[in-house]
PDB file of C-alpha atoms and ligand atoms in Angstrom:
ATOM      1  CA  MET A  19      31.155  10.001  -2.079  1.00 83.00           C
ATOM      2  CA  LYS A  20      28.391  12.612  -1.752  1.00 87.00           C
ATOM      3  CA  THR A  21      24.927  12.376  -0.296  1.00 92.00           C
ATOM      4  CA  PRO A  22      22.457  11.607  -3.321  1.00 92.00           C
ATOM      5  CA  ASP A  23      20.205  14.360  -4.385  1.00 96.00           C
ATOM      6  CA  PRO A  24      16.482  13.460  -4.500  1.00 93.00           C
ATOM      7  CA  THR A  25      16.426  12.675  -8.115  1.00 96.00           C
ATOM      8  CA  GLU A  26      19.383  10.256  -7.916  1.00 95.00           C
ATOM      9  CA  PHE A  27      17.893   8.720  -4.797  1.00 95.00           C
ATOM     10  CA  ARG A  28      14.622   8.184  -6.573  1.00 95.00           C
ATOM     11  CA  HIS A  29      16.245   6.824  -9.633  1.00 96.00           C
ATOM     12  CA  ALA A  30      18.378   4.265  -7.590  1.00 97.00           C
ATOM     13  CA  LEU A  31      15.338   3.244  -5.639  1.00 97.00           C
ATOM     14  CA  SER A  32      13.347   2.611  -8.917  1.00 97.00           C
ATOM     15  CA  ARG A  33      15.863  -0.205  -9.745  1.00 98.00           C
ATOM     16  CA  PHE A  34      14.230  -2.120  -6.860  1.00 98.00           C
ATOM     17  CA  THR A  35      11.386  -4.197  -8.118  1.00 98.00           C
ATOM     18  CA  THR A  36       8.216  -4.376  -6.005  1.00 98.00           C
ATOM     19  CA  GLY A  37       4.644  -5.440  -6.161  1.00 98.00           C
ATOM     20  CA  VAL A  38       1.807  -2.814  -5.656  1.00 98.00           C
ATOM     21  CA  THR A  39      -0.684  -2.625  -2.824  1.00 98.00           C
ATOM     22  CA  VAL A  40      -3.587  -0.393  -1.813  1.00 98.00           C
ATOM     23  CA  LEU A  41      -3.953   0.273   1.922  1.00 98.00           C
ATOM     24  CA  THR A  42      -7.461   0.600   3.128  1.00 98.00           C
ATOM     25  CA  ALA A  43      -9.072   1.769   6.500  1.00 98.00           C
ATOM     26  CA  ALA A  44     -12.511   2.679   7.582  1.00 97.00           C
ATOM     27  CA  GLU A  45     -13.179   6.250   8.585  1.00 96.00           C
ATOM     28  CA  ALA A  46     -15.254   7.248  11.560  1.00 93.00           C
ATOM     29  CA  ASP A  47     -18.308   8.026   9.355  1.00 95.00           C
ATOM     30  CA  GLY A  48     -18.089   4.569   7.634  1.00 91.00           C
ATOM     31  CA  THR A  49     -16.467   5.705   4.342  1.00 95.00           C
ATOM     32  CA  VAL A  50     -13.218   4.052   3.385  1.00 97.00           C
ATOM     33  CA  ALA A  51      -9.777   5.787   2.767  1.00 97.00           C
ATOM     34  CA  GLY A  52      -7.332   4.118   0.397  1.00 98.00           C
ATOM     35  CA  MET A  53      -3.884   4.794  -0.933  1.00 98.00           C
ATOM     36  CA  THR A  54      -1.404   3.086  -3.206  1.00 98.00           C
ATOM     37  CA  ALA A  55       1.767   1.787  -1.370  1.00 98.00           C
ATOM     38  CA  ASN A  56       4.862  -0.298  -2.520  1.00 98.00           C
ATOM     39  CA  SER A  57       6.672   0.070   0.760  1.00 98.00           C
ATOM     40  CA  PHE A  58       5.087  -3.170   2.103  1.00 98.00           C
ATOM     41  CA  THR A  59       7.344  -5.814   3.586  1.00 98.00           C
ATOM     42  CA  SER A  60       7.176  -8.794   5.786  1.00 98.00           C
ATOM     43  CA  VAL A  61       8.944  -8.384   9.232  1.00 98.00           C
ATOM     44  CA  SER A  62       8.375 -11.695  11.209  1.00 98.00           C
ATOM     45  CA  LEU A  63       6.570 -14.884  10.722  1.00 98.00           C
ATOM     46  CA  ALA A  64       5.663 -15.565  14.420  1.00 98.00           C
ATOM     47  CA  PRO A  65       3.669 -13.625  15.084  1.00 98.00           C
ATOM     48  CA  PRO A  66       2.892 -12.651  11.558  1.00 98.00           C
ATOM     49  CA  THR A  67       4.043  -9.055  11.345  1.00 98.00           C
ATOM     50  CA  ILE A  68       4.345  -6.565   8.389  1.00 98.00           C
ATOM     51  CA  LEU A  69       5.544  -3.044   7.854  1.00 98.00           C
ATOM     52  CA  VAL A  70       4.423  -0.262   5.653  1.00 98.00           C
ATOM     53  CA  SER A  71       5.871   3.363   5.303  1.00 98.00           C
ATOM     54  CA  VAL A  72       2.878   5.861   4.986  1.00 98.00           C
ATOM     55  CA  MET A  73       3.113   9.546   4.268  1.00 97.00           C
ATOM     56  CA  GLN A  74       0.930  12.151   6.198  1.00 95.00           C
ATOM     57  CA  GLY A  75      -2.506  12.164   4.569  1.00 96.00           C
ATOM     58  CA  ARG A  76      -6.125  10.977   4.605  1.00 97.00           C
ATOM     59  CA  THR A  77      -5.400   7.294   4.794  1.00 98.00           C
ATOM     60  CA  LEU A  78      -2.650   7.592   7.511  1.00 98.00           C
ATOM     61  CA  LYS A  79      -5.260   9.428   9.661  1.00 97.00           C
ATOM     62  CA  ALA A  80      -7.873   6.747   9.114  1.00 98.00           C
ATOM     63  CA  ILE A  81      -5.440   4.028   9.914  1.00 98.00           C
ATOM     64  CA  GLU A  82      -4.263   5.782  13.045  1.00 98.00           C
ATOM     65  CA  ALA A  83      -7.805   6.477  14.286  1.00 97.00           C
ATOM     66  CA  ALA A  84      -8.997   2.856  13.559  1.00 97.00           C
ATOM     67  CA  GLY A  85      -5.763   1.115  14.681  1.00 98.00           C
ATOM     68  CA  MET A  86      -6.360  -1.427  11.778  1.00 98.00           C
ATOM     69  CA  PHE A  87      -6.044  -1.565   7.983  1.00 98.00           C
ATOM     70  CA  VAL A  88      -5.914  -3.938   5.104  1.00 98.00           C
ATOM     71  CA  VAL A  89      -3.055  -4.286   2.728  1.00 98.00           C
ATOM     72  CA  ASN A  90      -4.545  -5.360  -0.693  1.00 98.00           C
ATOM     73  CA  VAL A  91      -2.048  -6.703  -3.231  1.00 98.00           C
ATOM     74  CA  LEU A  92      -2.940  -5.776  -6.820  1.00 98.00           C
ATOM     75  CA  GLY A  93      -2.953  -8.235  -9.573  1.00 98.00           C
ATOM     76  CA  ALA A  94      -1.756  -7.717 -13.249  1.00 98.00           C
ATOM     77  CA  GLY A  95      -4.068  -5.359 -15.071  1.00 96.00           C
ATOM     78  CA  ALA A  96      -4.701  -3.189 -12.007  1.00 97.00           C
ATOM     79  CA  GLU A  97      -2.654  -0.172 -13.169  1.00 97.00           C
ATOM     80  CA  ARG A  98      -5.702   2.106 -13.142  1.00 96.00           C
ATOM     81  CA  ILE A  99      -6.710   1.100  -9.684  1.00 97.00           C
ATOM     82  CA  SER A 100      -3.154   1.808  -8.489  1.00 98.00           C
ATOM     83  CA  GLY A 101      -3.288   5.316 -10.087  1.00 98.00           C
ATOM     84  CA  HIS A 102      -6.675   5.959  -8.775  1.00 98.00           C
ATOM     85  CA  PHE A 103      -5.546   5.475  -5.160  1.00 98.00           C
ATOM     86  CA  ALA A 104      -2.386   7.481  -5.929  1.00 98.00           C
ATOM     87  CA  GLY A 105      -4.199  10.743  -6.728  1.00 96.00           C
ATOM     88  CA  LYS A 106      -5.181  10.057 -10.267  1.00 96.00           C
ATOM     89  CA  PRO A 107      -8.845   9.335  -9.881  1.00 95.00           C
ATOM     90  CA  VAL A 108     -10.583   7.372 -12.633  1.00 94.00           C
ATOM     91  CA  PRO A 109     -13.451   9.216 -13.680  1.00 94.00           C
ATOM     92  CA  GLY A 110     -16.838   7.375 -13.022  1.00 95.00           C
ATOM     93  CA  TRP A 111     -15.065   4.488 -11.368  1.00 93.00           C
ATOM     94  CA  THR A 112     -16.189   3.195  -7.901  1.00 93.00           C
ATOM     95  CA  PRO A 113     -13.939   0.799  -6.103  1.00 95.00           C
ATOM     96  CA  ASP A 114     -15.588  -2.455  -4.781  1.00 95.00           C
ATOM     97  CA  PHE A 115     -14.843  -2.706  -1.127  1.00 96.00           C
ATOM     98  CA  ALA A 116     -15.509  -5.950   0.762  1.00 95.00           C
ATOM     99  CA  ALA A 117     -15.626  -6.684   4.551  1.00 94.00           C
ATOM    100  CA  PHE A 118     -13.108  -9.078   6.077  1.00 90.00           C
ATOM    101  CA  GLY A 119     -14.646  -9.485   9.600  1.00 90.00           C
ATOM    102  CA  ASN A 120     -14.222  -6.035  11.134  1.00 92.00           C
ATOM    103  CA  TYR A 121     -11.856  -4.976   8.303  1.00 96.00           C
ATOM    104  CA  VAL A 122     -12.578  -3.419   4.958  1.00 97.00           C
ATOM    105  CA  GLY A 123     -10.556  -4.251   1.996  1.00 97.00           C
ATOM    106  CA  LEU A 124     -10.588  -4.224  -1.918  1.00 98.00           C
ATOM    107  CA  ASP A 125     -12.612  -6.931  -3.418  1.00 96.00           C
ATOM    108  CA  GLY A 126     -10.817  -9.023  -5.979  1.00 95.00           C
ATOM    109  CA  ALA A 127      -7.268  -8.306  -4.780  1.00 98.00           C
ATOM    110  CA  LEU A 128      -4.485 -10.933  -5.389  1.00 98.00           C
ATOM    111  CA  ALA A 129      -4.037 -11.062  -1.591  1.00 98.00           C
ATOM    112  CA  ASN A 130      -5.482  -9.273   1.411  1.00 98.00           C
ATOM    113  CA  PHE A 131      -3.736  -8.897   4.855  1.00 98.00           C
ATOM    114  CA  ALA A 132      -5.923  -7.652   7.716  1.00 98.00           C
ATOM    115  CA  CYS A 133      -3.602  -5.887  10.064  1.00 98.00           C
ATOM    116  CA  ARG A 134      -3.717  -4.424  13.559  1.00 98.00           C
ATOM    117  CA  VAL A 135      -1.105  -1.534  14.223  1.00 98.00           C
ATOM    118  CA  GLN A 136       1.309  -2.632  16.857  1.00 98.00           C
ATOM    119  CA  ARG A 137       3.876   0.194  16.710  1.00 98.00           C
ATOM    120  CA  ARG A 138       4.337   3.474  14.912  1.00 98.00           C
ATOM    121  CA  VAL A 139       7.661   5.157  14.223  1.00 98.00           C
ATOM    122  CA  GLU A 140       7.806   8.631  12.732  1.00 97.00           C
ATOM    123  CA  VAL A 141      10.554   9.186  10.224  1.00 97.00           C
ATOM    124  CA  ASN A 142      10.709  12.553   8.539  1.00 94.00           C
ATOM    125  CA  ASP A 143       7.412  12.957   6.719  1.00 92.00           C
ATOM    126  CA  HIS A 144       6.400   9.401   6.862  1.00 97.00           C
ATOM    127  CA  VAL A 145       5.257   6.976   9.645  1.00 98.00           C
ATOM    128  CA  LEU A 146       6.443   3.334   9.749  1.00 98.00           C
ATOM    129  CA  LEU A 147       3.616   1.190  10.690  1.00 98.00           C
ATOM    130  CA  ILE A 148       4.452  -2.184  12.196  1.00 98.00           C
ATOM    131  CA  ALA A 149       1.274  -4.379  12.343  1.00 98.00           C
ATOM    132  CA  GLU A 150       0.271  -7.871  13.267  1.00 98.00           C
ATOM    133  CA  VAL A 151      -1.676  -9.769  10.555  1.00 98.00           C
ATOM    134  CA  GLU A 152      -4.899 -11.121  11.932  1.00 97.00           C
ATOM    135  CA  HIS A 153      -6.386 -12.691   8.760  1.00 97.00           C
ATOM    136  CA  CYS A 154      -4.999 -13.159   5.247  1.00 97.00           C
ATOM    137  CA  HIS A 155      -6.314 -14.434   1.976  1.00 95.00           C
ATOM    138  CA  ALA A 156      -4.574 -15.106  -1.358  1.00 97.00           C
ATOM    139  CA  CYS A 157      -5.385 -15.990  -4.958  1.00 96.00           C
ATOM    140  CA  GLU A 158      -3.343 -17.636  -7.602  1.00 96.00           C
ATOM    141  CA  ALA A 159      -2.866 -15.042 -10.431  1.00 97.00           C
ATOM    142  CA  ASP A 160      -0.188 -12.772 -11.829  1.00 97.00           C
ATOM    143  CA  PRO A 161       0.835  -9.763  -9.870  1.00 98.00           C
ATOM    144  CA  LEU A 162       1.052  -5.939 -10.872  1.00 98.00           C
ATOM    145  CA  VAL A 163       4.836  -5.141 -10.828  1.00 98.00           C
ATOM    146  CA  PHE A 164       6.522  -1.850 -10.461  1.00 98.00           C
ATOM    147  CA  TYR A 165      10.059  -1.258 -11.707  1.00 98.00           C
ATOM    148  CA  GLY A 166      11.805   1.852 -13.121  1.00 97.00           C
ATOM    149  CA  SER A 167       8.961   4.089 -12.186  1.00 96.00           C
ATOM    150  CA  ARG A 168       6.621   2.029 -14.509  1.00 97.00           C
ATOM    151  CA  TYR A 169       4.051  -0.731 -14.157  1.00 98.00           C
ATOM    152  CA  ARG A 170       5.166  -4.038 -15.574  1.00 97.00           C
ATOM    153  CA  ARG A 171       3.825  -7.535 -15.927  1.00 94.00           C
ATOM    154  CA  LEU A 172       5.787 -10.872 -15.294  1.00 94.00           C
ATOM    155  CA  ALA A 173       7.174 -12.299 -18.454  1.00 90.00           C
ATOM    156  CA  ALA A 174       5.410 -15.534 -19.615  1.00 79.00           C
TER     157      ALA A 174
HETATM  158  C1  FAD B 195       3.364   2.611  -7.208  1.00 56.98           C
HETATM  159  C2  FAD B 195       3.252   3.579  -6.159  1.00 56.98           C
HETATM  160  C3  FAD B 195       3.624   3.357  -4.792  1.00 56.98           C
HETATM  161  C4  FAD B 195       3.573   4.236  -3.715  1.00 56.98           C
HETATM  162  N1  FAD B 195       3.985   3.869  -2.556  1.00 56.98           N
HETATM  163  C5  FAD B 195       3.805   4.729  -1.445  1.00 56.98           C
HETATM  164  C6  FAD B 195       4.249   4.303  -0.141  1.00 56.98           C
HETATM  165  O1  FAD B 195       4.697   3.273   0.023  1.00 56.98           O
HETATM  166  N2  FAD B 195       3.986   5.184   0.886  1.00 56.98           N
HETATM  167  C7  FAD B 195       3.460   6.416   0.743  1.00 56.98           C
HETATM  168  O2  FAD B 195       3.242   7.086   1.666  1.00 56.98           O
HETATM  169  N3  FAD B 195       2.995   6.829  -0.606  1.00 56.98           N
HETATM  170  C8  FAD B 195       3.154   5.950  -1.565  1.00 56.98           C
HETATM  171  N4  FAD B 195       2.630   6.310  -2.869  1.00 56.98           N
HETATM  172  C9  FAD B 195       2.056   7.617  -3.003  1.00 56.98           C
HETATM  173  C10 FAD B 195       0.627   7.678  -2.466  1.00 56.98           C
HETATM  174  O3  FAD B 195      -0.162   6.609  -3.129  1.00 56.98           O
HETATM  175  C11 FAD B 195      -0.092   8.918  -2.787  1.00 56.98           C
HETATM  176  O4  FAD B 195       0.543  10.022  -2.335  1.00 56.98           O
HETATM  177  C12 FAD B 195      -1.601   8.947  -2.215  1.00 56.98           C
HETATM  178  O5  FAD B 195      -2.315   9.898  -2.884  1.00 56.98           O
HETATM  179  C13 FAD B 195      -1.605   9.204  -0.741  1.00 56.98           C
HETATM  180  O6  FAD B 195      -2.936   8.917  -0.248  1.00 56.98           O
HETATM  181  P1  FAD B 195      -3.607   9.726   0.867  1.00 56.98           P
HETATM  182  O7  FAD B 195      -4.686   8.868   1.481  1.00 56.98           O
HETATM  183  O8  FAD B 195      -2.784  10.348   1.835  1.00 56.98           O
HETATM  184  O9  FAD B 195      -4.394  10.917   0.037  1.00 56.98           O
HETATM  185  P2  FAD B 195      -5.374  11.132  -1.059  1.00 56.98           P
HETATM  186  O10 FAD B 195      -4.639  11.632  -2.224  1.00 56.98           O
HETATM  187  O11 FAD B 195      -6.485  11.888  -0.461  1.00 56.98           O
HETATM  188  O12 FAD B 195      -6.070   9.634  -1.351  1.00 56.98           O
HETATM  189  C14 FAD B 195      -5.592   8.908  -2.334  1.00 56.98           C
HETATM  190  C15 FAD B 195      -6.444   8.678  -3.657  1.00 56.98           C
HETATM  191  O13 FAD B 195      -7.319   7.644  -3.421  1.00 56.98           O
HETATM  192  C16 FAD B 195      -8.751   8.030  -3.751  1.00 56.98           C
HETATM  193  N5  FAD B 195      -9.597   7.396  -2.826  1.00 56.98           N
HETATM  194  C17 FAD B 195      -9.458   7.250  -1.473  1.00 56.98           C
HETATM  195  N6  FAD B 195     -10.500   6.649  -0.918  1.00 56.98           N
HETATM  196  C18 FAD B 195     -11.459   6.424  -1.918  1.00 56.98           C
HETATM  197  C19 FAD B 195     -12.698   5.820  -1.877  1.00 56.98           C
HETATM  198  N7  FAD B 195     -13.375   5.377  -0.866  1.00 56.98           N
HETATM  199  N8  FAD B 195     -13.476   5.695  -3.093  1.00 56.98           N
HETATM  200  C20 FAD B 195     -12.858   6.245  -4.193  1.00 56.98           C
HETATM  201  N9  FAD B 195     -11.567   6.843  -4.257  1.00 56.98           N
HETATM  202  C21 FAD B 195     -10.888   6.904  -3.114  1.00 56.98           C
HETATM  203  C22 FAD B 195      -8.833   9.545  -3.730  1.00 56.98           C
HETATM  204  O14 FAD B 195      -9.698   9.940  -4.793  1.00 56.98           O
HETATM  205  C23 FAD B 195      -7.322   9.863  -3.976  1.00 56.98           C
HETATM  206  O15 FAD B 195      -7.108  10.253  -5.376  1.00 56.98           O
HETATM  207  C24 FAD B 195       2.855   5.500  -3.901  1.00 56.98           C
HETATM  208  C25 FAD B 195       2.328   5.775  -5.214  1.00 56.98           C
HETATM  209  C26 FAD B 195       2.573   4.796  -6.244  1.00 56.98           C
HETATM  210  C27 FAD B 195       2.017   5.206  -7.630  1.00 56.98           C
END
């Protein structure tokens, strides 16, 4: 058996179905940084703890400076929002951000998790952020699904 090359690895990973989130964090000047992430997973229930794997970039800088961020779970139909926060900006579109106490998240998300960073672990070009959830909020609606490198919807 040989070590997979990056294409094989990505292809095999793409067989794992996930939801899609946007991570948001306030920057020092009050603007909000956001990025699409599907590496979100639960870690423990008590205390409520989650993990995300985040590449070096604007949003990671904002999260690390603030020590806090929001995981916003996208609903069905939010493909363009996901693309927007993954480096394919939607011309003329401005995101609706909402305050959750001291946190800032995306308005209208399927769920929001307001998280305080507990631990960071550097792994290659990513940082694993392990964070405690201080507040969460959820709606009843269908999710945006990511499988096979494409956005999908749940079958009826
Ligand atoms: C389905 C999917 C899952 C992904 N999962 C992960 C993952 O788990 N981990 C990971 O590291 N990467 C992941 N990525 C890649 C990641 O989303 C991109 O590399 C992203 O561009 C990194 O964001 P950044 O903040 O570092 O940089 P930037 O590219 O600077 O910011 C992201 C984008 O968001 C827009 N934006 C940010 N803030 C605002 C604002 N206030 N108003 C308007 N627009 C704004 C910017 O215009 C920019 O296009 C994923 C991408 C996709 C499509």
